[in-house]
Amino acid sequence: LLGRAIDRFLDTVPQSSRVLFLRRYWFGDSVKQLARDRGMTPNAVSVQLSRIRQKLRTYLTEEGFLL
């Protein structure tokens, strides 16, 4: 149930954000590796991941998974 909600959320974000999120939290790539692969600084990757997590938190709250 929660997994499906996360899938639906990922369908709402740009592909680049989806790939970043999945590589970090599904495949376990490090922030350093993601930064190297994307030509970004580790800080920029961390900020983008933080923003995606906040959007996910908001989405899951709206869907009734979080209070």
Short mmCIF file of N, CA, C and O in Angstrom, two decimals:
data_model
loop_
_atom_site.label_atom_id
_atom_site.label_comp_id
_atom_site.label_asym_id
_atom_site.label_seq_id
_atom_site.Cartn_x
_atom_site.Cartn_y
_atom_site.Cartn_z
N LEU A 1 0.82 -1.19 0.00
CA LEU A 1 0.00 0.00 0.00
C LEU A 1 0.88 1.27 0.00
O LEU A 1 0.70 2.13 -0.84
N LEU A 2 1.81 1.33 0.95
CA LEU A 2 2.71 2.48 1.01
C LEU A 2 3.61 2.52 -0.23
O LEU A 2 3.85 3.58 -0.80
N GLY A 3 4.07 1.35 -0.65
CA GLY A 3 4.91 1.27 -1.84
C GLY A 3 4.21 1.82 -3.07
O GLY A 3 4.81 2.52 -3.89
N ARG A 4 2.93 1.52 -3.20
CA ARG A 4 2.16 2.03 -4.33
C ARG A 4 2.01 3.54 -4.25
O ARG A 4 2.06 4.24 -5.27
N ALA A 5 1.84 4.06 -3.04
CA ALA A 5 1.73 5.51 -2.87
C ALA A 5 3.04 6.19 -3.26
O ALA A 5 3.03 7.25 -3.91
N ILE A 6 4.15 5.59 -2.90
CA ILE A 6 5.45 6.15 -3.27
C ILE A 6 5.63 6.10 -4.79
O ILE A 6 6.12 7.05 -5.40
N ASP A 7 5.20 5.00 -5.40
CA ASP A 7 5.24 4.91 -6.87
C ASP A 7 4.42 6.02 -7.52
O ASP A 7 4.86 6.65 -8.48
N ARG A 8 3.23 6.26 -6.99
CA ARG A 8 2.38 7.32 -7.54
C ARG A 8 3.05 8.68 -7.37
O ARG A 8 3.02 9.51 -8.28
N PHE A 9 3.67 8.88 -6.21
CA PHE A 9 4.39 10.14 -5.98
C PHE A 9 5.50 10.31 -7.01
O PHE A 9 5.65 11.37 -7.61
N LEU A 10 6.28 9.26 -7.23
CA LEU A 10 7.40 9.36 -8.16
C LEU A 10 6.94 9.65 -9.58
O LEU A 10 7.67 10.24 -10.37
N ASP A 11 5.71 9.27 -9.90
CA ASP A 11 5.16 9.60 -11.22
C ASP A 11 4.87 11.09 -11.36
O ASP A 11 4.70 11.59 -12.47
N THR A 12 4.83 11.81 -10.24
CA THR A 12 4.49 13.24 -10.28
C THR A 12 5.72 14.14 -10.35
O THR A 12 5.57 15.34 -10.56
N VAL A 13 6.90 13.59 -10.14
CA VAL A 13 8.12 14.41 -10.14
C VAL A 13 8.86 14.25 -11.46
O VAL A 13 8.68 13.25 -12.17
N PRO A 14 9.68 15.22 -11.83
CA PRO A 14 10.45 15.10 -13.08
C PRO A 14 11.33 13.85 -13.08
O PRO A 14 11.76 13.38 -12.01
N GLN A 15 11.60 13.34 -14.25
CA GLN A 15 12.38 12.11 -14.37
C GLN A 15 13.74 12.22 -13.69
O GLN A 15 14.19 11.28 -13.04
N SER A 16 14.39 13.36 -13.80
CA SER A 16 15.72 13.51 -13.19
C SER A 16 15.63 13.37 -11.67
O SER A 16 16.50 12.76 -11.04
N SER A 17 14.57 13.89 -11.07
CA SER A 17 14.37 13.75 -9.62
C SER A 17 14.07 12.31 -9.25
O SER A 17 14.54 11.79 -8.24
N ARG A 18 13.27 11.65 -10.08
CA ARG A 18 12.91 10.25 -9.83
C ARG A 18 14.16 9.37 -9.86
O ARG A 18 14.37 8.53 -8.98
N VAL A 19 15.00 9.59 -10.87
CA VAL A 19 16.23 8.81 -11.00
C VAL A 19 17.14 9.05 -9.79
O VAL A 19 17.69 8.11 -9.21
N LEU A 20 17.29 10.29 -9.41
CA LEU A 20 18.13 10.64 -8.26
C LEU A 20 17.61 9.95 -6.99
O LEU A 20 18.38 9.33 -6.25
N PHE A 21 16.31 10.05 -6.76
CA PHE A 21 15.69 9.44 -5.58
C PHE A 21 15.90 7.92 -5.57
O PHE A 21 16.32 7.35 -4.56
N LEU A 22 15.63 7.28 -6.69
CA LEU A 22 15.76 5.82 -6.76
C LEU A 22 17.20 5.37 -6.61
O LEU A 22 17.48 4.39 -5.91
N ARG A 23 18.11 6.08 -7.25
CA ARG A 23 19.52 5.69 -7.12
C ARG A 23 20.00 5.83 -5.69
O ARG A 23 20.79 5.01 -5.21
N ARG A 24 19.53 6.84 -4.98
CA ARG A 24 19.98 7.04 -3.59
C ARG A 24 19.30 6.07 -2.63
O ARG A 24 19.96 5.42 -1.83
N TYR A 25 17.98 5.96 -2.71
CA TYR A 25 17.24 5.23 -1.69
C TYR A 25 16.85 3.81 -2.07
O TYR A 25 16.49 3.03 -1.19
N TRP A 26 16.92 3.47 -3.33
CA TRP A 26 16.62 2.08 -3.72
C TRP A 26 17.92 1.33 -3.99
O TRP A 26 18.13 0.24 -3.50
N PHE A 27 18.81 1.96 -4.78
CA PHE A 27 20.05 1.29 -5.14
C PHE A 27 21.20 1.60 -4.18
O PHE A 27 22.24 0.96 -4.24
N GLY A 28 21.02 2.61 -3.32
CA GLY A 28 22.00 2.90 -2.29
C GLY A 28 23.25 3.62 -2.76
O GLY A 28 24.29 3.58 -2.09
N ASP A 29 23.16 4.29 -3.91
CA ASP A 29 24.31 5.07 -4.38
C ASP A 29 24.63 6.19 -3.39
O ASP A 29 23.72 6.78 -2.80
N SER A 30 25.90 6.48 -3.23
CA SER A 30 26.30 7.54 -2.31
C SER A 30 26.03 8.91 -2.94
O SER A 30 25.94 9.05 -4.17
N VAL A 31 25.95 9.91 -2.09
CA VAL A 31 25.77 11.28 -2.56
C VAL A 31 26.96 11.68 -3.42
O VAL A 31 26.80 12.32 -4.46
N LYS A 32 28.16 11.27 -3.00
CA LYS A 32 29.36 11.59 -3.78
C LYS A 32 29.29 10.99 -5.19
O LYS A 32 29.62 11.65 -6.17
N GLN A 33 28.85 9.74 -5.28
CA GLN A 33 28.75 9.07 -6.58
C GLN A 33 27.71 9.76 -7.46
O GLN A 33 27.93 10.00 -8.64
N LEU A 34 26.57 10.08 -6.88
CA LEU A 34 25.52 10.76 -7.62
C LEU A 34 26.02 12.12 -8.13
O LEU A 34 25.75 12.50 -9.27
N ALA A 35 26.74 12.83 -7.28
CA ALA A 35 27.27 14.14 -7.66
C ALA A 35 28.24 14.00 -8.83
O ALA A 35 28.18 14.77 -9.80
N ARG A 36 29.13 13.03 -8.75
CA ARG A 36 30.09 12.80 -9.84
C ARG A 36 29.36 12.48 -11.15
O ARG A 36 29.67 13.04 -12.19
N ASP A 37 28.40 11.56 -11.07
CA ASP A 37 27.69 11.13 -12.27
C ASP A 37 26.86 12.24 -12.91
O ASP A 37 26.66 12.25 -14.11
N ARG A 38 26.38 13.16 -12.09
CA ARG A 38 25.49 14.22 -12.59
C ARG A 38 26.21 15.54 -12.82
O ARG A 38 25.60 16.51 -13.24
N GLY A 39 27.51 15.59 -12.49
CA GLY A 39 28.26 16.83 -12.66
C GLY A 39 27.81 17.92 -11.70
O GLY A 39 27.76 19.09 -12.06
N MET A 40 27.46 17.50 -10.48
CA MET A 40 26.97 18.43 -9.46
C MET A 40 27.89 18.34 -8.25
O MET A 40 28.69 17.41 -8.13
N THR A 41 27.74 19.28 -7.34
CA THR A 41 28.45 19.17 -6.07
C THR A 41 27.64 18.25 -5.15
O THR A 41 26.41 18.14 -5.29
N PRO A 42 28.30 17.60 -4.20
CA PRO A 42 27.57 16.78 -3.24
C PRO A 42 26.50 17.60 -2.49
O PRO A 42 25.40 17.09 -2.21
N ASN A 43 26.81 18.85 -2.19
CA ASN A 43 25.83 19.70 -1.50
C ASN A 43 24.59 19.91 -2.36
O ASN A 43 23.46 19.85 -1.85
N ALA A 44 24.77 20.14 -3.64
CA ALA A 44 23.62 20.34 -4.53
C ALA A 44 22.76 19.08 -4.60
O ALA A 44 21.52 19.16 -4.61
N VAL A 45 23.39 17.92 -4.64
CA VAL A 45 22.64 16.65 -4.64
C VAL A 45 21.87 16.52 -3.33
O VAL A 45 20.69 16.16 -3.34
N SER A 46 22.52 16.81 -2.21
CA SER A 46 21.85 16.71 -0.91
C SER A 46 20.65 17.64 -0.82
O SER A 46 19.60 17.25 -0.30
N VAL A 47 20.79 18.84 -1.33
CA VAL A 47 19.68 19.80 -1.31
C VAL A 47 18.53 19.28 -2.16
O VAL A 47 17.37 19.32 -1.74
N GLN A 48 18.84 18.78 -3.34
CA GLN A 48 17.78 18.26 -4.22
C GLN A 48 17.08 17.07 -3.57
O GLN A 48 15.85 16.97 -3.61
N LEU A 49 17.83 16.17 -2.96
CA LEU A 49 17.23 15.02 -2.28
C LEU A 49 16.35 15.48 -1.11
O LEU A 49 15.27 14.93 -0.89
N SER A 50 16.79 16.49 -0.40
CA SER A 50 16.00 17.03 0.71
C SER A 50 14.67 17.58 0.21
O SER A 50 13.62 17.36 0.83
N ARG A 51 14.71 18.27 -0.90
CA ARG A 51 13.47 18.83 -1.47
C ARG A 51 12.53 17.72 -1.93
O ARG A 51 11.31 17.82 -1.75
N ILE A 52 13.08 16.67 -2.52
CA ILE A 52 12.24 15.55 -2.95
C ILE A 52 11.60 14.87 -1.74
O ILE A 52 10.41 14.54 -1.75
N ARG A 53 12.40 14.67 -0.68
CA ARG A 53 11.85 14.06 0.54
C ARG A 53 10.74 14.90 1.14
O ARG A 53 9.73 14.37 1.61
N GLN A 54 10.90 16.22 1.12
CA GLN A 54 9.86 17.10 1.65
C GLN A 54 8.59 16.99 0.82
O GLN A 54 7.49 16.92 1.37
N LYS A 55 8.73 16.94 -0.49
CA LYS A 55 7.56 16.77 -1.35
C LYS A 55 6.89 15.41 -1.09
O LYS A 55 5.66 15.31 -1.08
N LEU A 56 7.70 14.38 -0.89
CA LEU A 56 7.16 13.05 -0.57
C LEU A 56 6.42 13.09 0.75
O LEU A 56 5.32 12.54 0.87
N ARG A 57 6.98 13.74 1.74
CA ARG A 57 6.34 13.86 3.05
C ARG A 57 4.98 14.54 2.92
O ARG A 57 3.98 14.09 3.48
N THR A 58 4.94 15.61 2.16
CA THR A 58 3.68 16.33 1.92
C THR A 58 2.68 15.43 1.21
O THR A 58 1.50 15.35 1.60
N TYR A 59 3.13 14.73 0.19
CA TYR A 59 2.26 13.83 -0.57
C TYR A 59 1.69 12.74 0.33
O TYR A 59 0.49 12.45 0.30
N LEU A 60 2.54 12.11 1.12
CA LEU A 60 2.08 11.02 1.99
C LEU A 60 1.14 11.53 3.07
O LEU A 60 0.22 10.82 3.48
N THR A 61 1.34 12.74 3.54
CA THR A 61 0.42 13.35 4.50
C THR A 61 -0.94 13.56 3.86
O THR A 61 -1.98 13.20 4.43
N GLU A 62 -0.94 14.10 2.65
CA GLU A 62 -2.20 14.33 1.94
C GLU A 62 -2.94 13.03 1.63
O GLU A 62 -4.17 13.00 1.60
N GLU A 63 -2.19 11.96 1.42
CA GLU A 63 -2.76 10.65 1.11
C GLU A 63 -3.17 9.89 2.39
O GLU A 63 -3.72 8.80 2.29
N GLY A 64 -2.89 10.47 3.56
CA GLY A 64 -3.31 9.87 4.80
C GLY A 64 -2.34 8.87 5.41
O GLY A 64 -2.70 8.15 6.35
N PHE A 65 -1.12 8.81 4.90
CA PHE A 65 -0.14 7.87 5.44
C PHE A 65 0.61 8.45 6.64
O PHE A 65 1.14 7.72 7.46
N LEU A 66 0.67 9.77 6.73
CA LEU A 66 1.36 10.45 7.82
C LEU A 66 0.40 11.42 8.47
O LEU A 66 -0.50 11.94 7.82
N LEU A 67 0.62 11.68 9.73
CA LEU A 67 -0.23 12.63 10.43
C LEU A 67 0.36 14.02 10.42
O LEU A 67 1.47 14.27 10.32
#
